[in-house]
Coordinates of C-alpha atoms in Angstrom, one line a residue:
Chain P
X245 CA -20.0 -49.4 31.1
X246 CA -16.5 -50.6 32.4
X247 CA -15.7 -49.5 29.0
X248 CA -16.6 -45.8 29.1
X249 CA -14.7 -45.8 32.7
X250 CA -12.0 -46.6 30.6
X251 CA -12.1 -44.2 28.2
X252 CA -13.0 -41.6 30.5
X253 CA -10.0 -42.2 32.8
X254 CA -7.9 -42.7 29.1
X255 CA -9.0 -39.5 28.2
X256 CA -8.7 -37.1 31.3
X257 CA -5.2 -39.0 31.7
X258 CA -4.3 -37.8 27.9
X259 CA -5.4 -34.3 28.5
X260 CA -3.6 -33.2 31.7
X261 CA -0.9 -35.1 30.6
X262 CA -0.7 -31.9 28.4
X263 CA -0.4 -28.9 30.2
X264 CA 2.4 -31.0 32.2
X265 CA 4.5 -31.4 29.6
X266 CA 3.6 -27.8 28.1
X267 CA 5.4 -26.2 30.9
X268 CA 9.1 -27.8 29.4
X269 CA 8.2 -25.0 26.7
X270 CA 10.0 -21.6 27.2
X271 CA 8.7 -18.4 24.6
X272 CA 10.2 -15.3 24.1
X273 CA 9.0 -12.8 21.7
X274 CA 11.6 -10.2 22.6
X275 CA 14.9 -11.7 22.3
X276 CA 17.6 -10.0 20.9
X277 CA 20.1 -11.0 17.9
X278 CA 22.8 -8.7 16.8
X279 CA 25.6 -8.9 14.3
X280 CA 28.5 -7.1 13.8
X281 CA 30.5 -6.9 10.2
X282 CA 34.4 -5.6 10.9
X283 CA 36.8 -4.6 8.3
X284 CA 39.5 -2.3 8.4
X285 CA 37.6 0.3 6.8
X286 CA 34.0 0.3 8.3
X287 CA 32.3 -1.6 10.8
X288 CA 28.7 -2.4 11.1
X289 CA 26.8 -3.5 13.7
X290 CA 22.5 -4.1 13.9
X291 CA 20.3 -4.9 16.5
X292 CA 16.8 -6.9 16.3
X293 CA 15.1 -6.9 19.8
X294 CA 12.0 -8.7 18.0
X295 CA 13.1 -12.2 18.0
X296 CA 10.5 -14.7 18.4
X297 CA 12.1 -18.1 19.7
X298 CA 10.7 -21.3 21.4
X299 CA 12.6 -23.5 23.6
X300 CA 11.6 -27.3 24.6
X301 CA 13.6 -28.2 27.5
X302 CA 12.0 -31.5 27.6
X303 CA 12.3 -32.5 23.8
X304 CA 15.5 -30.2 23.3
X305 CA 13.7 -28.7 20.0
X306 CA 14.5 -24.8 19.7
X307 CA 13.0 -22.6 17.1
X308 CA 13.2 -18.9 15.7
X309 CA 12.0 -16.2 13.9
X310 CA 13.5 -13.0 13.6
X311 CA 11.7 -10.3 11.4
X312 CA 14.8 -8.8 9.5
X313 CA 13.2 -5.3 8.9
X314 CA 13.6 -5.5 13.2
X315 CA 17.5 -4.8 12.4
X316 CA 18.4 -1.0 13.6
X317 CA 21.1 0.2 12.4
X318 CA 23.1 3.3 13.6
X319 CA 22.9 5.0 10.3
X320 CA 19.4 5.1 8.1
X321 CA 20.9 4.6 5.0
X322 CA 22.5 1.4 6.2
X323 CA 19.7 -0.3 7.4
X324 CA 17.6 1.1 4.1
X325 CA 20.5 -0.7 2.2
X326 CA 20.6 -4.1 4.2
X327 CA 16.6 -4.3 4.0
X328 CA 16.8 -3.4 0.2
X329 CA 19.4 -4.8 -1.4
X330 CA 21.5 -7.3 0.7
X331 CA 18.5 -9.5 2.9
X332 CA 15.4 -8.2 0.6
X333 CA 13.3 -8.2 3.4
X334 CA 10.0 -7.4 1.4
X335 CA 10.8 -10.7 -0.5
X336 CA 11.9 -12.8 2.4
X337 CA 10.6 -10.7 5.8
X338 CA 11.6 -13.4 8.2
X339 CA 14.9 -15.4 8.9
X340 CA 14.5 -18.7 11.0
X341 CA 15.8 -21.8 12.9
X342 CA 14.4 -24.9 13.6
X343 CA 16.9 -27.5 15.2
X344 CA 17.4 -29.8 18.4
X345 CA 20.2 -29.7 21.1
X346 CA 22.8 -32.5 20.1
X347 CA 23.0 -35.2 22.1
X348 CA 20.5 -33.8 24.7
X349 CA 18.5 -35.2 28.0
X350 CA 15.6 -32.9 30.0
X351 CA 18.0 -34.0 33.2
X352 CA 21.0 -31.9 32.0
X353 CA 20.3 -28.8 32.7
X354 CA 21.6 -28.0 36.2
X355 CA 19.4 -25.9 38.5
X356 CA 22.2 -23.1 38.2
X357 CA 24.5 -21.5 36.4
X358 CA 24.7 -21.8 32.4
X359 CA 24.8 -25.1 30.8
X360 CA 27.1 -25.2 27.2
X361 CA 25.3 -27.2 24.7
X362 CA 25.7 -27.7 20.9
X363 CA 22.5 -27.0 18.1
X364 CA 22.0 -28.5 15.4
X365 CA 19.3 -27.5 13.1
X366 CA 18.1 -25.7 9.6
X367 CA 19.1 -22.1 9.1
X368 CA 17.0 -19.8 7.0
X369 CA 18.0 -16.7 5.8
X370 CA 17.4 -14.6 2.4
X371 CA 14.9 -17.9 1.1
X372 CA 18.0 -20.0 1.8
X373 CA 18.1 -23.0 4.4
X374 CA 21.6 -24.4 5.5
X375 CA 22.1 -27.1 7.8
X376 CA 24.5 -25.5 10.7
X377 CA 25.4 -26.9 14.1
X378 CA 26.6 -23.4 16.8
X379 CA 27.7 -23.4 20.0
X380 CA 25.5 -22.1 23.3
X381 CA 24.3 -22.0 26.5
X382 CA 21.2 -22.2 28.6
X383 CA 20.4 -21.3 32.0
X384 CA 17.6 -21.4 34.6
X385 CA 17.5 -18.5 36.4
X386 CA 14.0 -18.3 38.4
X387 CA 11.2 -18.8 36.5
X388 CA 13.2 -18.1 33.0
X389 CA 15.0 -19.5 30.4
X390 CA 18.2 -18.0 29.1
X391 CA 19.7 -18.9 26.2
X392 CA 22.9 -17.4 24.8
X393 CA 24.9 -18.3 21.6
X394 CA 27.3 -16.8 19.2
X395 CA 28.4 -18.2 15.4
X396 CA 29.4 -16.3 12.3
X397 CA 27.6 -16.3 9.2
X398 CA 29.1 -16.2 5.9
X399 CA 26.3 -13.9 3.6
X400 CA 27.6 -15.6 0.4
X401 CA 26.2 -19.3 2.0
X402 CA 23.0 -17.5 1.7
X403 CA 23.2 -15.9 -2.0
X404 CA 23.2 -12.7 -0.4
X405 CA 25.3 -10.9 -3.1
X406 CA 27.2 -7.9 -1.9
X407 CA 28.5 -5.8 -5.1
X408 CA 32.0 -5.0 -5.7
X409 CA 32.3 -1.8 -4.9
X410 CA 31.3 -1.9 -1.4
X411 CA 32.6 -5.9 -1.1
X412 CA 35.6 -4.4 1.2
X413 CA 33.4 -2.3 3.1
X414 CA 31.6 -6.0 4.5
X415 CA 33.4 -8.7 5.9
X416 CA 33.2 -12.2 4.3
X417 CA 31.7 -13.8 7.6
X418 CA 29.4 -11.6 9.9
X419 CA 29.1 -12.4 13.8
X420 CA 25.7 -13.4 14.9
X421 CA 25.1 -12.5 19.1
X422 CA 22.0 -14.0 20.1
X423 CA 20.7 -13.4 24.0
X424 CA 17.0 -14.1 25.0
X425 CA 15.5 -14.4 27.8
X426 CA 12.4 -16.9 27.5
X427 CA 9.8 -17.4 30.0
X428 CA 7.3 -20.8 30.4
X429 CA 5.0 -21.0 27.7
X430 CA 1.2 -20.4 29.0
Chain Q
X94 CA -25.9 -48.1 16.0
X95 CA -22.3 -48.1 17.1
X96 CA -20.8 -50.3 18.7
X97 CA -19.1 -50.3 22.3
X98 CA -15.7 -51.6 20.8
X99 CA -15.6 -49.0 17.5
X100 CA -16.3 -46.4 20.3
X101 CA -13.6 -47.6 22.3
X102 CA -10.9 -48.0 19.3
X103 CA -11.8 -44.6 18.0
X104 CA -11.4 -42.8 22.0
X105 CA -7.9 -45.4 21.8
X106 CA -6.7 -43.3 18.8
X107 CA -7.8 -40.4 20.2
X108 CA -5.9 -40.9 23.4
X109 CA -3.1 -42.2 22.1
X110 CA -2.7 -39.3 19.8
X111 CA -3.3 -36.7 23.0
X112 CA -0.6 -38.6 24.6
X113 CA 1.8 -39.3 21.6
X114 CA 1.7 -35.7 20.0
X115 CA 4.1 -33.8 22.9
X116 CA 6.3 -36.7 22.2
X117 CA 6.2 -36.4 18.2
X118 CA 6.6 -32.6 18.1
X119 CA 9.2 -32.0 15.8
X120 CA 11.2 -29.0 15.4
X121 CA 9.1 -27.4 12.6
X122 CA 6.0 -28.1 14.3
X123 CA 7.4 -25.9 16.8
X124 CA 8.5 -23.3 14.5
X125 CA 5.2 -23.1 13.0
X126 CA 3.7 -23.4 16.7
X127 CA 6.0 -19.6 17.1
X128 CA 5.0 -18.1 14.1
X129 CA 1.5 -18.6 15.1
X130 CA 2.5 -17.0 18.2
X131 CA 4.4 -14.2 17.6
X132 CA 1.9 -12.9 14.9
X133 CA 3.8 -10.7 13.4
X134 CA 1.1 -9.9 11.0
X135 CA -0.2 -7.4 14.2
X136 CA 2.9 -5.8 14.1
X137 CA 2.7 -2.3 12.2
X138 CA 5.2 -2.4 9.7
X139 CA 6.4 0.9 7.6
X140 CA 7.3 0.6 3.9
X141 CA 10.7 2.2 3.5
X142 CA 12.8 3.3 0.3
X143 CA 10.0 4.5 -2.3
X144 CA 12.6 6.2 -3.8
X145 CA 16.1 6.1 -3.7
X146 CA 17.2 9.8 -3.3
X147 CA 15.3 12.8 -2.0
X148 CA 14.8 13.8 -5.5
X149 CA 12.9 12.0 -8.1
X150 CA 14.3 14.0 -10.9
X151 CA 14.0 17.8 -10.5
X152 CA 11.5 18.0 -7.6
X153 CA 11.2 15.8 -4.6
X154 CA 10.5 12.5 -3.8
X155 CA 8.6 11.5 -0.7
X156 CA 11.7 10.7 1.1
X157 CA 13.7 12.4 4.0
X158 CA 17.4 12.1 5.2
X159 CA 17.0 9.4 8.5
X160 CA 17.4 11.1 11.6
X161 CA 21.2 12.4 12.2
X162 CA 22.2 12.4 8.5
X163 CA 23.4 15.1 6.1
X164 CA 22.6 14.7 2.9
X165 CA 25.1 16.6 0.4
X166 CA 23.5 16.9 -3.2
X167 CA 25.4 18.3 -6.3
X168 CA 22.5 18.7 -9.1
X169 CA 23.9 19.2 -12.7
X170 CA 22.2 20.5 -16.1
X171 CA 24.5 20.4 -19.4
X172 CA 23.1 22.7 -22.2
X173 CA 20.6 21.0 -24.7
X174 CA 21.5 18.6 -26.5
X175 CA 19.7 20.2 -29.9
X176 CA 23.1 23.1 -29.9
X177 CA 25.2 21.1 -32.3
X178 CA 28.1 20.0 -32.6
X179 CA 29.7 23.7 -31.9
X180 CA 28.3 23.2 -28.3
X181 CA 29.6 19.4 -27.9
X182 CA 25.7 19.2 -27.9
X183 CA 24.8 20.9 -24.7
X184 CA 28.4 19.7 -22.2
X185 CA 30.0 23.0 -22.8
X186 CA 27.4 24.9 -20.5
X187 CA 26.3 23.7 -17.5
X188 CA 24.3 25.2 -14.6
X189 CA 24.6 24.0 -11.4
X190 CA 22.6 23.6 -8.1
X191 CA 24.5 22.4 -4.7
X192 CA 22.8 21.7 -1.7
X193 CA 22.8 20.4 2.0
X194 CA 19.9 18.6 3.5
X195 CA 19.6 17.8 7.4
X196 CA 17.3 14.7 8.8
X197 CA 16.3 16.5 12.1
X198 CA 14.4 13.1 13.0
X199 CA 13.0 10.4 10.6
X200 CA 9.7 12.4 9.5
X201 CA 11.2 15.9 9.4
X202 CA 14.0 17.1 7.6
X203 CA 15.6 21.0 6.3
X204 CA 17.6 21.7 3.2
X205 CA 19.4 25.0 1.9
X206 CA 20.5 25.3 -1.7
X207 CA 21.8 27.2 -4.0
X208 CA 21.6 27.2 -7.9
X209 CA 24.0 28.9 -10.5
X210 CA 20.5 30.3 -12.4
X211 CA 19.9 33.3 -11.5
X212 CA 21.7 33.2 -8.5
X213 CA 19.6 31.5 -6.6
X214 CA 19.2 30.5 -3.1
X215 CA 17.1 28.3 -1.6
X216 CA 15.5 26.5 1.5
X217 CA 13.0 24.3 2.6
X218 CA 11.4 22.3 5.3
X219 CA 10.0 18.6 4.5
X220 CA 7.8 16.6 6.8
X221 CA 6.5 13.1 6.7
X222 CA 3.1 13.5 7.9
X223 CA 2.0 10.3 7.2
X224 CA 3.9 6.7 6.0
X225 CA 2.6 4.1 4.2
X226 CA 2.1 0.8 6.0
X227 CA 0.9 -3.0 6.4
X228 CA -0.5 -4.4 9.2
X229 CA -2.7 -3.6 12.1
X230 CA -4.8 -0.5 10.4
X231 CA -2.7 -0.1 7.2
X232 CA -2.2 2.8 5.2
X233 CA -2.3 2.8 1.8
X234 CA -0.2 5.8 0.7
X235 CA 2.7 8.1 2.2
X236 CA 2.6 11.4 2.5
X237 CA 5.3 14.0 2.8
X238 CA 4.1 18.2 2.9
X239 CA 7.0 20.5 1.5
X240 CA 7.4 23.8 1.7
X241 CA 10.6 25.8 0.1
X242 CA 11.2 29.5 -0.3
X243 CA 13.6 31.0 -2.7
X244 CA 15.6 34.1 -3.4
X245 CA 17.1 35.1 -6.3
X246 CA 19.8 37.5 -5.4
X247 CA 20.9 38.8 -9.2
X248 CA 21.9 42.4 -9.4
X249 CA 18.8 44.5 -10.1
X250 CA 18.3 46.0 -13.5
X251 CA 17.8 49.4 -13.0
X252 CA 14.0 49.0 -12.0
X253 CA 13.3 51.2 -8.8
X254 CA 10.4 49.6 -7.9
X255 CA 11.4 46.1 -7.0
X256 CA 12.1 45.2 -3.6
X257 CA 13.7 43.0 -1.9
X258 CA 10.6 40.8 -1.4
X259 CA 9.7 40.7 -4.6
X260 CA 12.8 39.0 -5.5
X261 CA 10.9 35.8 -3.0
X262 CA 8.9 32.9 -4.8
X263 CA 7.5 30.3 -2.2
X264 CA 6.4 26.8 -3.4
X265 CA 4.1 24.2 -1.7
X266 CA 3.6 20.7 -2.4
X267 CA 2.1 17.4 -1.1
X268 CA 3.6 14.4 -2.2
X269 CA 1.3 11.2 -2.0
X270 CA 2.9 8.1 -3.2
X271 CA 2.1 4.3 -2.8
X272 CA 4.8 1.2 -3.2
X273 CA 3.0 -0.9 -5.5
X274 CA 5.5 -3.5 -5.2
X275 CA 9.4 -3.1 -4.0
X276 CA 10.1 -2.7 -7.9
X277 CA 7.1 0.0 -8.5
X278 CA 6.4 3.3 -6.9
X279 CA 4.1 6.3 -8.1
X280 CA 3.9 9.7 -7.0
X281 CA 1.4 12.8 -7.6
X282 CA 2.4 15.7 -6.6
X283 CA 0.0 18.8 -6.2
X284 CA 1.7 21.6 -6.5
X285 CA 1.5 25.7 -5.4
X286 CA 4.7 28.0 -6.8
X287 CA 3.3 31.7 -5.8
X288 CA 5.8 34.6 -7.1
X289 CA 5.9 37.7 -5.2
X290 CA 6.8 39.5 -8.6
X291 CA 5.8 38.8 -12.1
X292 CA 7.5 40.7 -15.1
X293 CA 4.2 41.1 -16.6
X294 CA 0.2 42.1 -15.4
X295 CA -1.0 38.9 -17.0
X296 CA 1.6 36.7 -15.5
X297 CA -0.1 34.7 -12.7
X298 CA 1.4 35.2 -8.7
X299 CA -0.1 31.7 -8.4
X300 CA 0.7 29.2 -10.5
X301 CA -1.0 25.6 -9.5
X302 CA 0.6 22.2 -11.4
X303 CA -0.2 18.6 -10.7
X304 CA 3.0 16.5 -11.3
X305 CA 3.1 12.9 -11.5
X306 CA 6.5 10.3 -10.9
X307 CA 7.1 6.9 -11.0
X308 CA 9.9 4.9 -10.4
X309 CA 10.4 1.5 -12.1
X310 CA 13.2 -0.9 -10.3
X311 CA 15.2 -2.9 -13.6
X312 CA 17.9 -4.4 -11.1
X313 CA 18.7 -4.4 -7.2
X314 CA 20.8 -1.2 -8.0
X315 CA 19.5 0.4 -11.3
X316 CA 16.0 2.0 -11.5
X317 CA 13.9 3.7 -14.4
X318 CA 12.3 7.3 -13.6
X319 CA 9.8 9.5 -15.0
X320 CA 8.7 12.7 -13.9
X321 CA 6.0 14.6 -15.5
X322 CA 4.5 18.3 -14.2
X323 CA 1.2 19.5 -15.6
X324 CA 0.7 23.2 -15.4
X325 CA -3.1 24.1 -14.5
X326 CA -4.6 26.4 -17.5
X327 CA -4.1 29.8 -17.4
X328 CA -1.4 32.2 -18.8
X329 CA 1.6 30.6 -17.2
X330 CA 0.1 27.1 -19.0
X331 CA -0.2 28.9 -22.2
X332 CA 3.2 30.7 -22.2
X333 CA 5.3 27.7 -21.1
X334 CA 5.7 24.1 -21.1
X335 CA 5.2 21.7 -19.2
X336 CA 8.1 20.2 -17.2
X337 CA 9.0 16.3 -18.1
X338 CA 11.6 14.3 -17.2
X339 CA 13.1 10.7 -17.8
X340 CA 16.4 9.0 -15.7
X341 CA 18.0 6.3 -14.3
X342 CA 18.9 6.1 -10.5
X343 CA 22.4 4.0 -10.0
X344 CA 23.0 2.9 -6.5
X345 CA 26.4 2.4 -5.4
X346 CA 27.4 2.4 -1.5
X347 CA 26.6 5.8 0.3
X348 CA 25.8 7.4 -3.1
X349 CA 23.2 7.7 -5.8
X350 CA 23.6 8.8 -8.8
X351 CA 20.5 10.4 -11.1
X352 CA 20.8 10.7 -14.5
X353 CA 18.5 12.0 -16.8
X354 CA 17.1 14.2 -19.5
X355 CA 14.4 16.9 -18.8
X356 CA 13.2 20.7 -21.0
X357 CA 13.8 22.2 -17.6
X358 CA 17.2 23.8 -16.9
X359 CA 16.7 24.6 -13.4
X360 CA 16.5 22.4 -10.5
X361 CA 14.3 23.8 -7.9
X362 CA 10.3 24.3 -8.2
X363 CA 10.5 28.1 -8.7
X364 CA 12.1 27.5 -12.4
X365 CA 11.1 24.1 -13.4
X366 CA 7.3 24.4 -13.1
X367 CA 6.3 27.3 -14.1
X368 CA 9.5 28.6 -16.5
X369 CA 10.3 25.8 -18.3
X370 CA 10.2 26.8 -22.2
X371 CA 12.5 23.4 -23.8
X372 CA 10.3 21.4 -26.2
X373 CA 11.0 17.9 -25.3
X374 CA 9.9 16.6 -28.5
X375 CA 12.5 19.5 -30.4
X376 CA 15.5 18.1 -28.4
X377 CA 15.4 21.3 -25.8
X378 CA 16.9 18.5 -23.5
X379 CA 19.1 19.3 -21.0
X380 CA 21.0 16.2 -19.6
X381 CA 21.8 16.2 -16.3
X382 CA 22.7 14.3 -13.1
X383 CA 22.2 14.7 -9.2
X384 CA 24.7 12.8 -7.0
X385 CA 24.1 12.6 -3.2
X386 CA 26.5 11.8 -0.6
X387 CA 25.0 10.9 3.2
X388 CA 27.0 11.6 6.1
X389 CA 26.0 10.4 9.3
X390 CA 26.3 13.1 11.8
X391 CA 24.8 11.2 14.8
X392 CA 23.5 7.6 15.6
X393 CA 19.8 7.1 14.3
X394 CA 18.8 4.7 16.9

């Protein structure tokens, strides 16, 4: 009998210890990541507003996914050729992260204004996975969490092959924006 | 029976791995955690570039300028290649078509052209009216409704009784294609070409074809094409040939480039479905090539 108590109280202690430490999780499924290319004779510059990331304030793990057919482009043919040819989305639809903040404690982040942090973590892009470490910042505003970062990606790290004839036309390294907004995970 | 103690060890584990998990969750875990979330499999998503150009070969592909762009196409036939040496085999003639084609949005687009045969003008209006897709209720195929007029505006013969409408030829076509797989795409065609004049009583006004295309990807840039058109029985059938067509599509930057080798001269549906008269198999093969340039006159998005 003391037993079952024991198990009861183990048990009901295990499960709301749950939800507790669910609420460190921040979702977003509608950040945004843009990236601009600029050379002297053409600039390019796409926008994804369907960025699915995850924050864990409490473990300091952060994840992505960004579905690279979510790109717009300004012209049609652009985003037809960056779909096609350069990210074959059809073959590899999704880019992602999955990483940690370096050197990170829940306690850190102050109750305003944006904290700089450093993230460290697996890149995937084009059915490629590189180890990078970028810049960033988070900030609790309210009830949200925003997280902002910016790095540069080099296309050729990620065997993204871009032919000769238009290689001037794309710069060697491509400026990544990233800007969500997340909100506490139900 | 089991026992108080296994009972207890087992709710241990299972306690310690309700408490413990949080703690464990690793980076991935929460990546696959998001995916799970985000479901992007109940996001609608459109297939895009069926085909590379507007054109498959001589008639059109499925596809449409994007919204905001000009599409300037220079279509070229040599002679056939079956004239000898005399000729250069077919490169001393050439007839020409050059044309301008407008994306009004993403699903509707308007073209003008004109050809060198028979000095022709043309115009059409193209709509997407319905896109192939995955996801939430998918569609299997895409398809595009075309209709063109043209105009041939060659000096009349002396024949009083031709007007100026007769000189009008209308053609209308659905294009249904599927994506079998981003290196394999197939298109029918059903086709309408009604003439306003015919030379002869037993020529047909309406001529009805079924055409067929595919387009098989060898490289990121380089793609084989086929275009076949198959003229319905009846005199038009009996009197010419049926339209075929084989190229290669070479992507550069912001052009394509078509070349290929067809028994039709011309390049719009008036001549190439129901006038063709080159025997493919007797080298009556005109080569050709269409180039396309886009210009983007204003922002898609």
């Amino acid at each position: 009998m003391k037993h079952q108590v024991i198990l009861i109280v183990l048990l009901l202690s295990g499960l709301t210890a749950m939800p507790a430490l669910a609420q460190s999780k921040f979702l977003t499924r509608t950040g945004t990541i843009s990236f601009f290319s600029a050379t002297p004779i053409e600039d390019i510059e796409a926008r994804n507003e369907q960025v699915g990331a995850a924050v864990d304030v409490q473990s300091g793990q952060i994840a992505f996914t960004v579905p690279m057919k979510g790109f717009q482009f300004p012209r049609s043919l652009m985003q037809e050729h960056f779909n096609e040819n350069y990210v074959e989305s059809e073959k590899y639809p999704k880019a992602t992260f999955s990483g940690a903040l370096v050197n990170w404690t829940a306690a850190a982040l102050p109750a305003t204004g944006p904290q700089t942090v450093q993230v460290e973590g697996d890149l995937t892009i084009h059915g490629v996975t590189k180890r990078v470490r970028v810049p960033g910042t988070l900030e609790k505003q309210g009830n949200r969490l925003l997280v902002k970062s910016k790095f540069a990606v080099a296309p050729a790290d990620y065997n993204i092959e871009i032919p000769a004839l238009v290689r001037n036309q794309i710069a060697k390294s491509v400026d990544v924006t990233v800007n969500l907004a997340c909100n506490p995970a139900p | 029976m089991i026992s108080i103690s296994t009972l207890w060890r087992v709710a241990g584990g299972l306690a310690a791995v309700l408490l413990l998990t949080p703690f464990n969750t690793k980076a991935q875990d929460l990546l696959n955690q998001l995916e799970s979330e985000t479901t992007d499999s109940l996001r609608r998503e459109y297939v895009s570039a069926t085909f590379k150009g507007t054109r498959v070969i001589n008639g059109h592909s499925i596809e449409t300028p994007g919204k905001g762009s000009l599409v300037f196409l220079i279509s070229h036939r040599f002679g056939t290649l079956n004239s000898g040496a005399y000729e250069f085999f077919g490169l001393d003639q050439a007839t020409i078509r050059l044309g301008l084609e407008y994306g009004l949005t993403d699903n509707l687009a308007v073209g003008v052209g004109r050809s060198s045969l028979e000095k022709t003008y043309d115009g059409f209006v193209k709509y997407k009216a319905i896109r192939q897709s995955s996801g939430p209720r998918p569609m299997p195929i895409s398809v595009t409704l075309l209709a063109t007029s043209a105009v041939s505006t060659l000096k009349f013969e002396p024949q009083p009784e031709r007007s100026t409408t007769s000189r009008f030829t209308y053609t209308y076509q659905a294009l249904l294609a599927r994506k079998f797989s981003p290196n394999l795409s197939v298109q029918l065609m059903p086709t309408l070409v009604h003439r306003n004049y015919v030379a002869l009583r037993r020529d047909q006004n309406d001529v009805y074809a079924i055409g067929a295309a595919a387009r098989q990807k060898l490289t990121k840039r380089l793609a084989l094409t086929a275009e076949y058109y198959y003229l319905l029985p009846g005199n038009t059938a009996d009197d010419y040939r049926n339209s075929l067509a084989l190229g290669f599509d070479i992507e550069t930057g912001g052009h394509v480039f078509q070349l290929h080798f067809t028994n039709s001269q011309g390049m719009i549906e008036k001549f190439f479905v129901p006038q063709t008269t080159g025997n493919f198999f007797d080298g009556d093969i005109y080569f050709g090539f269409n180039i396309s340039r886009a210009f983007q006159l204003k922002d898609s998005k």
